[in-house]
Coordinates of N, CA and C in Angstrom, one line a residue:
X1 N 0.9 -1.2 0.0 CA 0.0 0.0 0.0 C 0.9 1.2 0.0
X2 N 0.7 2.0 -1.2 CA 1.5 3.4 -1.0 C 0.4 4.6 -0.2
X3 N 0.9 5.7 0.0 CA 0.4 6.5 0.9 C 0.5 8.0 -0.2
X4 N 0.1 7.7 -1.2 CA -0.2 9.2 -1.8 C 0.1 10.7 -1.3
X5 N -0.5 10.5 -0.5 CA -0.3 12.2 0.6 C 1.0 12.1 1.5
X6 N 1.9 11.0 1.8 CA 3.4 11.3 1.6 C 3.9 11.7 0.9
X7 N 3.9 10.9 -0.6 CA 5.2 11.4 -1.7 C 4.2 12.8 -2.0
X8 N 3.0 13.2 -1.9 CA 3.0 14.5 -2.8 C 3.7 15.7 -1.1
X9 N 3.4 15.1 0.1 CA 4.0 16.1 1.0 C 5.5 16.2 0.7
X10 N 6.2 15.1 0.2 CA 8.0 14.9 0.3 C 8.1 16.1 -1.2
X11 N 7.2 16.0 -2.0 CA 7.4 17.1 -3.1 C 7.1 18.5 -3.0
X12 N 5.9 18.8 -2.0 CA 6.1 20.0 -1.5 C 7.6 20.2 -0.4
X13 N 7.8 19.5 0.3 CA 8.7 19.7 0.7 C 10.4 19.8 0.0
X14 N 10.6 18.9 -1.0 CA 11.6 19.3 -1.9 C 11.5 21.0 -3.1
X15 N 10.3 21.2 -3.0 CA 9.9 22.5 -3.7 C 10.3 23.6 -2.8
X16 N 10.2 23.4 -1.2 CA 10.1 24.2 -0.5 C 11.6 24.5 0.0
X17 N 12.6 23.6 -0.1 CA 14.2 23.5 0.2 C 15.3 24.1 -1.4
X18 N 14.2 24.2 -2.3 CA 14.8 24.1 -3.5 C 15.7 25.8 -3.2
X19 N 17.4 25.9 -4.4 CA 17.3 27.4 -3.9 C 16.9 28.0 -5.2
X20 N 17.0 29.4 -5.6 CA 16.6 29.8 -6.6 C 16.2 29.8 -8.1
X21 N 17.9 29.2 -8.6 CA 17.8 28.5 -9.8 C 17.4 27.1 -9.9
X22 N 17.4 26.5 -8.9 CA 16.8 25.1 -9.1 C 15.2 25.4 -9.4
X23 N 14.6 26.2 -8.9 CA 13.2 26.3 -8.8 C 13.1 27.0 -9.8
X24 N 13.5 27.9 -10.4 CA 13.5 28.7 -12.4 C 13.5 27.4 -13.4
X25 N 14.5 26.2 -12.8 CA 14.4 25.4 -13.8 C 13.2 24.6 -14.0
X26 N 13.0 24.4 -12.8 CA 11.7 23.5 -13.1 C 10.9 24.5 -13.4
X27 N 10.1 25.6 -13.1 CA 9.5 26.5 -14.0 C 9.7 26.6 -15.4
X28 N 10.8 26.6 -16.2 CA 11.2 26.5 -17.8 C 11.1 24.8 -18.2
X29 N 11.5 24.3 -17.2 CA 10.9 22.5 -17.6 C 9.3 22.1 -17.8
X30 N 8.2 22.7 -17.2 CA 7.2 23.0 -17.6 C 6.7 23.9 -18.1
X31 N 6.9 23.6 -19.2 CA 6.8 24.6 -20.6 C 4.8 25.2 -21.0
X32 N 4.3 23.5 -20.3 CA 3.5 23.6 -20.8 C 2.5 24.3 -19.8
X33 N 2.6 25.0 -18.6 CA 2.2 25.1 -17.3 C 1.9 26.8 -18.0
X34 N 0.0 27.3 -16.9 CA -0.5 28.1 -17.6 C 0.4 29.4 -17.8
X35 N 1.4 29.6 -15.9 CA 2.2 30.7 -16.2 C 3.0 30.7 -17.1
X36 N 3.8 29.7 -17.7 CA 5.0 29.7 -19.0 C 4.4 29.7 -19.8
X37 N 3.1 29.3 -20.5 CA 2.5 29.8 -21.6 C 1.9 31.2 -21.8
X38 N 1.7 31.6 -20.8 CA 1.1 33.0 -21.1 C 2.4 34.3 -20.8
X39 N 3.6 34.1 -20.6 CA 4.5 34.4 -20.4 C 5.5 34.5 -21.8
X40 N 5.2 32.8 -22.4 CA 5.7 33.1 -24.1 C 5.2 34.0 -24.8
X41 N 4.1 33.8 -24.4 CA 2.8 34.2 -25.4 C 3.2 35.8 -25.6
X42 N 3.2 36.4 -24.1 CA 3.4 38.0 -24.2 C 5.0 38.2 -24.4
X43 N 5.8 37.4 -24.5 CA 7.0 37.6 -24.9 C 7.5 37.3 -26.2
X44 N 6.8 36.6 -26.5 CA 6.8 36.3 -28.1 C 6.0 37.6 -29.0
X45 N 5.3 38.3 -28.6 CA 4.9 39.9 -28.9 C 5.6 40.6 -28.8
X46 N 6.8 40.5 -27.8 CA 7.5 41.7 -27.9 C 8.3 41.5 -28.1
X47 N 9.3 40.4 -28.9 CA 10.2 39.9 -29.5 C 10.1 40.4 -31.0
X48 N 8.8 39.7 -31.4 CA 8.2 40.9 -32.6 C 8.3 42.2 -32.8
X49 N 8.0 42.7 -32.2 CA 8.4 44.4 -32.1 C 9.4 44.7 -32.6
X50 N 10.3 44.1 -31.8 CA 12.1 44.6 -31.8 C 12.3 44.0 -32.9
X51 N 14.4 44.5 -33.1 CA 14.6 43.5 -34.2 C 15.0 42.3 -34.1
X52 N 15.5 41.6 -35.5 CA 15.8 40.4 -34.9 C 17.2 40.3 -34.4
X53 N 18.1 40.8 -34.2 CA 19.6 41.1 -33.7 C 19.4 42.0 -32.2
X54 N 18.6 41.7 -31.0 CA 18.7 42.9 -30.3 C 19.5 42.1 -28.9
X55 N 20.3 43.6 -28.7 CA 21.2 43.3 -27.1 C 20.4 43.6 -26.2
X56 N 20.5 42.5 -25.0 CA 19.8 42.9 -24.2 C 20.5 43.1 -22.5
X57 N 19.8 43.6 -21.7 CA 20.7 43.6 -20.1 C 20.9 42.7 -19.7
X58 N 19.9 42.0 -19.5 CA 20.3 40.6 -18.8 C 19.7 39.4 -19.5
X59 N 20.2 38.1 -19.0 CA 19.3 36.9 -19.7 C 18.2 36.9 -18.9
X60 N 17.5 36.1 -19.9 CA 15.7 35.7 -19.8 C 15.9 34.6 -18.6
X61 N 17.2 33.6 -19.3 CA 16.8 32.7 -18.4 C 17.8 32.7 -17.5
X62 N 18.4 32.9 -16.4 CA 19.2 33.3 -15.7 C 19.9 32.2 -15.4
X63 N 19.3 31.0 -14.4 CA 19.8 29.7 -14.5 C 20.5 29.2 -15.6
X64 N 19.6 29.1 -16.5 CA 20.7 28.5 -18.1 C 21.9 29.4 -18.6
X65 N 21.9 30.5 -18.6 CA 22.9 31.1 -19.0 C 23.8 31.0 -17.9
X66 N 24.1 30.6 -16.5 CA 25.2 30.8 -15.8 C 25.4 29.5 -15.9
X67 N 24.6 28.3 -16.4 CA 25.0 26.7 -16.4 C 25.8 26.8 -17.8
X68 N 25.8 27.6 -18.5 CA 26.7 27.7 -20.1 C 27.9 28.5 -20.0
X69 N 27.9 29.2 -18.7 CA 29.1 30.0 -18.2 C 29.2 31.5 -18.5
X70 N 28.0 32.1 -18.4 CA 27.4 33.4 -18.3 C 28.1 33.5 -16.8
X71 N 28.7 35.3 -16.4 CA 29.0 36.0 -15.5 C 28.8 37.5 -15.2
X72 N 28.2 37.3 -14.1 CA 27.2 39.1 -14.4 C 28.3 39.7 -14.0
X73 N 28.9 39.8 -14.9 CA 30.2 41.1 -14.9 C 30.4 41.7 -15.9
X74 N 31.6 42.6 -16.1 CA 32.0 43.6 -17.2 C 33.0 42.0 -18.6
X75 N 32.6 42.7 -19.5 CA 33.3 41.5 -20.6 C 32.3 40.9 -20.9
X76 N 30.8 40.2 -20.6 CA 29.8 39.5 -21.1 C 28.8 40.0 -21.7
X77 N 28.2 40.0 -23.1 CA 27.3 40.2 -23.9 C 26.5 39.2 -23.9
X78 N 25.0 40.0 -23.8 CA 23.8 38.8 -24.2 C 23.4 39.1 -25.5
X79 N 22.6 38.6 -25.9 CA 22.1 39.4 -27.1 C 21.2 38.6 -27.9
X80 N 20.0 38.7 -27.8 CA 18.9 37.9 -28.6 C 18.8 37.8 -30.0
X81 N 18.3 36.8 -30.2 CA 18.5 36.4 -32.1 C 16.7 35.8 -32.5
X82 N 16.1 36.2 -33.4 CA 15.5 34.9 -34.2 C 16.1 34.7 -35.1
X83 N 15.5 33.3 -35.6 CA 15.5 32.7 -36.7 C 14.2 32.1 -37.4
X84 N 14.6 32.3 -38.9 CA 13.2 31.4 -39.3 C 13.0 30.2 -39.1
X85 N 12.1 29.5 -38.9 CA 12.1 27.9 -38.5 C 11.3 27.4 -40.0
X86 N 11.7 25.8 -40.0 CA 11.3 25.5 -41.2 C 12.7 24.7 -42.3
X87 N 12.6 24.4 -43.3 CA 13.5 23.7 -44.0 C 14.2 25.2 -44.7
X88 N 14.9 24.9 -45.5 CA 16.0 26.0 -46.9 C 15.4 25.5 -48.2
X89 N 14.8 26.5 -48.3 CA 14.5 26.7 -49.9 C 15.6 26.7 -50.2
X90 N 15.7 26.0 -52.0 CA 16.9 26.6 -52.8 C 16.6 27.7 -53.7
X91 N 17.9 28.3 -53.3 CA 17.7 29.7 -53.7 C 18.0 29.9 -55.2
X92 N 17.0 30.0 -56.3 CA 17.1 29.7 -57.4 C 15.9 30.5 -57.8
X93 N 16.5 31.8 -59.0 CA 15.2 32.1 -59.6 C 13.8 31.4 -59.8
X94 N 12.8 31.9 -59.3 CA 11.6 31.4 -60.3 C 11.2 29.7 -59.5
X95 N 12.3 29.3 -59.3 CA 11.7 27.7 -58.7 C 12.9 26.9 -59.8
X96 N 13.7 27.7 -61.2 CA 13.9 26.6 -62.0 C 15.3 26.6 -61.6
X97 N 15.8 25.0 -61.6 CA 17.0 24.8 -61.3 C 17.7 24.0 -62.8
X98 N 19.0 24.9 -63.1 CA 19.1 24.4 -64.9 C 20.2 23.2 -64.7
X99 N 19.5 22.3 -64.5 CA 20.4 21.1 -64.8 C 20.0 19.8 -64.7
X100 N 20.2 18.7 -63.7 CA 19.8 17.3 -64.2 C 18.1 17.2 -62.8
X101 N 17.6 16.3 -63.1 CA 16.1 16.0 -62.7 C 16.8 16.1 -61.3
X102 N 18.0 15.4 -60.6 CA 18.3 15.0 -59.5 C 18.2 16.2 -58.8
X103 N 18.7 17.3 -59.3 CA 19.0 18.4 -58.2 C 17.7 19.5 -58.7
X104 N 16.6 18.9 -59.1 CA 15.2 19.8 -59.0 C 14.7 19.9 -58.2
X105 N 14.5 19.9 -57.0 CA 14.1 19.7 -56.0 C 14.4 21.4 -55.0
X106 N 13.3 21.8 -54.5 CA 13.5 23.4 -54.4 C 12.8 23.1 -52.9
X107 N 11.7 22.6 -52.3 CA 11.1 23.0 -51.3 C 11.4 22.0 -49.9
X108 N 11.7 20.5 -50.7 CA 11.4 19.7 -49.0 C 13.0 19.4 -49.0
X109 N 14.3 20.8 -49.2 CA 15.5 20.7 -48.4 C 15.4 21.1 -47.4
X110 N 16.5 20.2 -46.5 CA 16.5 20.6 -45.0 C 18.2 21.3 -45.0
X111 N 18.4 22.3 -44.4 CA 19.5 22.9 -43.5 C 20.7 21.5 -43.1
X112 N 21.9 21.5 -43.4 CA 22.5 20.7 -42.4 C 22.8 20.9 -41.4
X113 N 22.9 22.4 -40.5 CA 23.0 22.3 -39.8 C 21.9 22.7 -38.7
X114 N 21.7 22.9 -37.0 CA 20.6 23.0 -36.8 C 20.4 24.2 -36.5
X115 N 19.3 25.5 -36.3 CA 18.9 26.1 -36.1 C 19.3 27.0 -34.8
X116 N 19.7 26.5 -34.3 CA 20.6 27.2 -33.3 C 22.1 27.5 -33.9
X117 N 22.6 26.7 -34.2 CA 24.0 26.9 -34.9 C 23.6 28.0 -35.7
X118 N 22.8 28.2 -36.9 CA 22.5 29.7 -37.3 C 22.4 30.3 -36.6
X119 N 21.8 30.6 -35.4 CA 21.4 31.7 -34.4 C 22.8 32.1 -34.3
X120 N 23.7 31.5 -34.1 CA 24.9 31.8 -33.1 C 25.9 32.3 -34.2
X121 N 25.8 32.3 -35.7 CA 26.2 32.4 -36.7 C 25.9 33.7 -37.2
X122 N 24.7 34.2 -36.7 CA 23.9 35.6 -37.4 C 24.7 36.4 -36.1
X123 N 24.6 36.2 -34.9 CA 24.9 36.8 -33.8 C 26.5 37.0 -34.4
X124 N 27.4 36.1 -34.7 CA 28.9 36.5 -34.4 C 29.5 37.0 -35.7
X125 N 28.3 37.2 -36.4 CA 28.9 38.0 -37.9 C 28.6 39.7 -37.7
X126 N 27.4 39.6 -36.8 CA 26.8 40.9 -36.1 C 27.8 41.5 -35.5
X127 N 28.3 40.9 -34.3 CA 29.1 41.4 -33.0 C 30.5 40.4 -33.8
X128 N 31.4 41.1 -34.3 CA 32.4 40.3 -35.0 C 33.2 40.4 -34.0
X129 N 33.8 42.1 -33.3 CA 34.6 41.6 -32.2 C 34.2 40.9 -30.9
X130 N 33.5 40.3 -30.7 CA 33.0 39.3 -29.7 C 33.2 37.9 -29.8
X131 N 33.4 37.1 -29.4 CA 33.4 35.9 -28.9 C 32.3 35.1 -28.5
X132 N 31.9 34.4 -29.3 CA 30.6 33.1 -29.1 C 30.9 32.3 -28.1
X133 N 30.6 32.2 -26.9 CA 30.7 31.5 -25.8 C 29.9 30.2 -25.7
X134 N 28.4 30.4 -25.9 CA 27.3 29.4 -26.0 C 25.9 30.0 -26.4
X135 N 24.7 29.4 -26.2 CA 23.2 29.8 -26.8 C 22.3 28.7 -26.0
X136 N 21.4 29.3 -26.0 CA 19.7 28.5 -25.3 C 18.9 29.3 -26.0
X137 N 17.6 27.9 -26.1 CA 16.4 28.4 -26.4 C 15.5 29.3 -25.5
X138 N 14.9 30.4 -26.1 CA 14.3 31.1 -24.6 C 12.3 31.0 -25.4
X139 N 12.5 30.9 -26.8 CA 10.8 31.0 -27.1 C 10.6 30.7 -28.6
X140 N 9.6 30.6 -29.1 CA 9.4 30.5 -30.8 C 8.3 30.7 -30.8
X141 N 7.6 31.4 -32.3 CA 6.1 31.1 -32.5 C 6.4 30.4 -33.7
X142 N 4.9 31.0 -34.5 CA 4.8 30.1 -35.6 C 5.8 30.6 -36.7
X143 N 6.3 31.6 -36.8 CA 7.0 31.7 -38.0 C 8.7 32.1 -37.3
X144 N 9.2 32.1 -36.0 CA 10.6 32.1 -35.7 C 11.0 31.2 -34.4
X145 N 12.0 31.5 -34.1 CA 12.7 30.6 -32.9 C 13.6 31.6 -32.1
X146 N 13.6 31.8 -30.9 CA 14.6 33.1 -30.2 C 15.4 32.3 -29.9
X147 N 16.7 33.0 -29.5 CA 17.7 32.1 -28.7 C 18.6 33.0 -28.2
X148 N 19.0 33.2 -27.5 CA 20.2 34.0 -26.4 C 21.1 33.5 -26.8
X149 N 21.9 34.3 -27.1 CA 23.6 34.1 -27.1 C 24.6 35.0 -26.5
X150 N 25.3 34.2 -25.2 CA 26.2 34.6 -24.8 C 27.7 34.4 -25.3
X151 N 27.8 36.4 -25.3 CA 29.2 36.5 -26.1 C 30.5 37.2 -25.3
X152 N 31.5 37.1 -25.2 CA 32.4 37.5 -24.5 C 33.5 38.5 -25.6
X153 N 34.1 39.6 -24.5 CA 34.8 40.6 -25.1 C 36.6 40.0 -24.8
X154 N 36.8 39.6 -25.8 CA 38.3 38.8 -25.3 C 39.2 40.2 -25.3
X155 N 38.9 41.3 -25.8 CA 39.8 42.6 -25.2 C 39.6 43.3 -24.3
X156 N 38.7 42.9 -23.0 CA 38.6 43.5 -22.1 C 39.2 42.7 -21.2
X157 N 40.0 43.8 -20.4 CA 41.2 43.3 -19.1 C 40.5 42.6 -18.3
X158 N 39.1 42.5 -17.6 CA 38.7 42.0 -16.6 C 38.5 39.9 -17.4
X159 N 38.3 40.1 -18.7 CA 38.4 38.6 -19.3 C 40.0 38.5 -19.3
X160 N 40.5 38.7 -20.0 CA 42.2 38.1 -20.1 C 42.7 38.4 -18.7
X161 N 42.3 38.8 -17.5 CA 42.7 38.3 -16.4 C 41.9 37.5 -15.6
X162 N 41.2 36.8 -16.1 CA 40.2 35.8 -15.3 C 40.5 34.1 -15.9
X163 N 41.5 33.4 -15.0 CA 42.2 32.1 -15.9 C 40.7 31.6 -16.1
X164 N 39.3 31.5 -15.9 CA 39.0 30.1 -16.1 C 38.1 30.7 -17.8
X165 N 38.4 32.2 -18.2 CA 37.7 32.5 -19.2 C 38.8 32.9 -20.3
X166 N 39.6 33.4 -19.9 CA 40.8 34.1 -20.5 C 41.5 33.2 -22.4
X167 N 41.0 31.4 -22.0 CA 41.5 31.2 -23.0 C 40.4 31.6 -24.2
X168 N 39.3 32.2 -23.7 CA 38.9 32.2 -25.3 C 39.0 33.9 -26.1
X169 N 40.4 34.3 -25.5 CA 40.9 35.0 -25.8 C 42.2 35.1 -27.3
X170 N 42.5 33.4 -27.5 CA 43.6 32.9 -28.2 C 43.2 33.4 -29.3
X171 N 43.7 33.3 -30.4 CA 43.3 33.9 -31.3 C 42.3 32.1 -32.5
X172 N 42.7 31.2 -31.9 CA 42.7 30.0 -32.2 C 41.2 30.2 -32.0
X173 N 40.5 30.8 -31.2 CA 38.9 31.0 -30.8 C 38.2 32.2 -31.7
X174 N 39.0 32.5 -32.6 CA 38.2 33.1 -34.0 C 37.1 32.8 -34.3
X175 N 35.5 33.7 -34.2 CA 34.5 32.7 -34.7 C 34.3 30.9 -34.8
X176 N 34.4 31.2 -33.3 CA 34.2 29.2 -33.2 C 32.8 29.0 -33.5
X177 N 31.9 29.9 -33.7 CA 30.8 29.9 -34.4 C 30.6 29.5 -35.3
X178 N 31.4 29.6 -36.3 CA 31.4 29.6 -38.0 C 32.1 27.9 -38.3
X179 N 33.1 27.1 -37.3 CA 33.8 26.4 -37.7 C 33.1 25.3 -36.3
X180 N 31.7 25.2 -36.1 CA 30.8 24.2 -35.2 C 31.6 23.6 -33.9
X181 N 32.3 24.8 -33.1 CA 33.1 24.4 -32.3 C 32.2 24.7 -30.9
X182 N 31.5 25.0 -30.9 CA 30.3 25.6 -29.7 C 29.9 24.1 -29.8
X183 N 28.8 24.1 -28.7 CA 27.9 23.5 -28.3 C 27.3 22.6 -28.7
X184 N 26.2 23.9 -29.8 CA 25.3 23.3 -30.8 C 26.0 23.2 -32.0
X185 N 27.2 23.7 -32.0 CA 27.8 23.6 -33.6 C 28.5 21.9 -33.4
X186 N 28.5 21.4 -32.1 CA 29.4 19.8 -31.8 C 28.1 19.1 -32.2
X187 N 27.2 19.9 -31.6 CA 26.1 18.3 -32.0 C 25.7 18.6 -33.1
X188 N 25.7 19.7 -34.1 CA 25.2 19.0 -35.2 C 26.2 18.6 -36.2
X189 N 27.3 18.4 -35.4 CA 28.5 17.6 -36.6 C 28.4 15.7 -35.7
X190 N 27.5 15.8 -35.1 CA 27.6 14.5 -34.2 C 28.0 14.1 -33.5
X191 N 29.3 14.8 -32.4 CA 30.4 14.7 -32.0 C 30.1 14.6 -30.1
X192 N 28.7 14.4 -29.9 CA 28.0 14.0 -28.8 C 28.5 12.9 -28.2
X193 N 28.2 11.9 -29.0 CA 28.7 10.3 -28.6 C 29.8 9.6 -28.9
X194 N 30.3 8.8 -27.8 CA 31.3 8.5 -27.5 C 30.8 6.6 -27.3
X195 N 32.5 5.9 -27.1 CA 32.4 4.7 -27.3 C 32.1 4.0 -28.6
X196 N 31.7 3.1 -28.7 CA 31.5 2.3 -29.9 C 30.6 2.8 -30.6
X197 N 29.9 3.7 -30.4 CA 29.0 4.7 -31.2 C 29.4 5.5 -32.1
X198 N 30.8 5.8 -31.5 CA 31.1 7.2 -32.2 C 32.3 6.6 -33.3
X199 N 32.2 5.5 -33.7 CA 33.2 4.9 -34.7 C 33.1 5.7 -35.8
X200 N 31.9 6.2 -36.1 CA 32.2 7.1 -37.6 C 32.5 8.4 -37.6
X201 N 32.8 8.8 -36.6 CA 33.4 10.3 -36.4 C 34.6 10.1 -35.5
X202 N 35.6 9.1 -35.4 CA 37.0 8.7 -34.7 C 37.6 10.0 -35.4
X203 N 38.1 10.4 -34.8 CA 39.4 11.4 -35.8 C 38.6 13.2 -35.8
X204 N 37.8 13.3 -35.4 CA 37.4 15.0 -35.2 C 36.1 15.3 -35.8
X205 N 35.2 14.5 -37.2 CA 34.6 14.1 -37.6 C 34.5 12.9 -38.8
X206 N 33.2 13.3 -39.3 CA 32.9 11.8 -39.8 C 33.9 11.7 -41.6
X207 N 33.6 13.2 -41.4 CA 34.6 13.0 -43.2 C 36.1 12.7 -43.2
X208 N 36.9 13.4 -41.6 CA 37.9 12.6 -41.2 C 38.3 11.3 -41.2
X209 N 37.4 10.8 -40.5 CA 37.1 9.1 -40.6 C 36.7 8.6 -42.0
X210 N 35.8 9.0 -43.0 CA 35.8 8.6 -43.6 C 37.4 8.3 -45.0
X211 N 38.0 9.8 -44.7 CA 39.3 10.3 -45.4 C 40.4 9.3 -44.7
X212 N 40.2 8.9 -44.0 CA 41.0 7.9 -42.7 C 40.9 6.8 -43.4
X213 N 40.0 5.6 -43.5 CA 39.6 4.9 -44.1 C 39.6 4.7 -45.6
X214 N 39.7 5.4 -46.4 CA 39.9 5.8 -47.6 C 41.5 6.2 -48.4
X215 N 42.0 6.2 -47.4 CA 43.0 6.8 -47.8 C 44.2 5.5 -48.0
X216 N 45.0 5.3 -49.0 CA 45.9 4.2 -49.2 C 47.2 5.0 -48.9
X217 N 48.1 4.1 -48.1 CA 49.4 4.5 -47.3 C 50.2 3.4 -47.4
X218 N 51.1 3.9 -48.1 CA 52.3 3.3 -48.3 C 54.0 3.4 -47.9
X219 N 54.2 2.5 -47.4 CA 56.2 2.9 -47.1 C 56.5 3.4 -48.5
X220 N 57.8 4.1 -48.1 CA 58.4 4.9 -49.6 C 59.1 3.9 -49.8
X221 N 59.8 3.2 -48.7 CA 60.7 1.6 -49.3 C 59.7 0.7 -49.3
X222 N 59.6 -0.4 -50.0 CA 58.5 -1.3 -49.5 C 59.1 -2.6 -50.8

C-alpha cells in the first residue's frame, strides 16, 4: 500500500528547500504550465516588435545562462537572435533549377545544420569583435525561434585576467561559431557520442574518418 499524501508532502517539501535557480528550472521544464505559456505568449509579442539582432541587459533565463558559463560582470554580452524555422528553400530564380532531374528539388530541403547553430552564426557576424561563448532556447512562434547568445569581449582586461575565461581569448577561438566548435555547432556535426558509437566520427569528424579509411598509405621503401 503506498500513501499518496506522503510522496506529494516529500514534493512539497523538496519545492520548499529548492534554492533559486533550481526552482527557475523547473518552471522553464514546464513549458506547458499556464504561467510559462502565457508568459511566451506575451514575450513572443514583444520579441516581434524589436529586431531580430537585439542586445539585451540581462538573460531571460538566468539559470541556463550561468550553467553555459554566463557572469554578471563587465566582458559579457547577451544578445537575442530569431530565426526562421522550417526547412532552406533553394535559392534559385523562379523555382527553376538548370540542370539534371536529380537536383530539381526546391522546397522539401532541409539545413544541415541545426537552427541554433544559425542563431549563433547571425549573432557573431553581427558582433564580429565578440566571442561566441554558448546559446539556449528562450521561445518561438509560428514563423521564428529566439535564442540567447552569450558573447564575451576577449579585449577586455577584466576577461584576459580571469584564468577560467581568459583562453577564449587565443586567437585559435576566432568565430568558433562559424567552424561548429560551440555546443550546438558539436552536436550538429555528431560529436556527442562516445564509445563504440562514435566509430564514424574517430578522428574529429565523420569526413575525417571517412578520409581515414579511404585513404591508401604506403612505405616509400617497401
Amino acid at each position: 500500500f503506498i500513501n499518496t499524501n506522503f510522496f506529494s508532502f516529500l514534493h512539497r517539501l523538496t519545492l520548499f528547500i529548492m534554492g533559486a535557480y533550481k526552482y527557475m528550472e523547473e518552471v522553464w521544464r514546464h513549458k506547458q504550465s499556464d504561467v510559462l505559456r502565457f508568459l511566451l505568449r506575451v514575450r513572443a509579442w514583444e520579441y516581434r516588435q524589436n529586431n531580430v539582432i537585439t542586445r539585451v541587459s540581462k538573460p531571460t533565463r538566468t539559470d541556463k545562462a550561468h550553467r553555459l558559463g554566463y557572469k554578471s560582470k563587465q566582458g559579457y554580452v547577451i544578445v537575442r537572435v530569431g530565426v526562421r524555422r522550417g526547412g532552406r528553400k533553394r535559392q534559385v530564380p523562379h523555382g527553376m533549377v538548370h540542370g539534371k532531374p536529380k537536383h530539381q528539388g526546391v522546397n522539401s530541403l532541409k539545413f544541415e545544420r541545426n537552427l541554433q547553430s544559425l542563431a549563433e552564426e547571425k549573432v557573431g557576424r553581427k558582433f564580429s569583435n565578440l566571442r561566441v561563448l554558448n546559446s539556449y532556447w528562450i521561445n518561438e512562434d509560428a514563423c521564428k525561434k529566439y535564442y540567447e547568445v552569450i558573447l564575451v569581449d576577449p579585449s577586455h582586461k577584466v576577461i584576459r585576467n580571469d584564468p577560467r575565461i581568459n583562453w577564449i581569448a587565443n586567437p585559435v577561438h576566432k568565430h568558433r561559431e562559424l567552424r561548429g566548435l560551440t555546443s550546438s555547432g558539436r552536436k550538429g556535426r555528431g560529436l556527442r557520442k562516445s564509445g563504440h558509437r562514435a566509430n564514424g566520427i574517430k578522428g574529429g569528424s565523420y569526413r575525417a574518418a571517412w578520409l581515414r579509411r579511404n585513404t591508401m598509405r604506403l612505405k616509400r621503401y617497401r
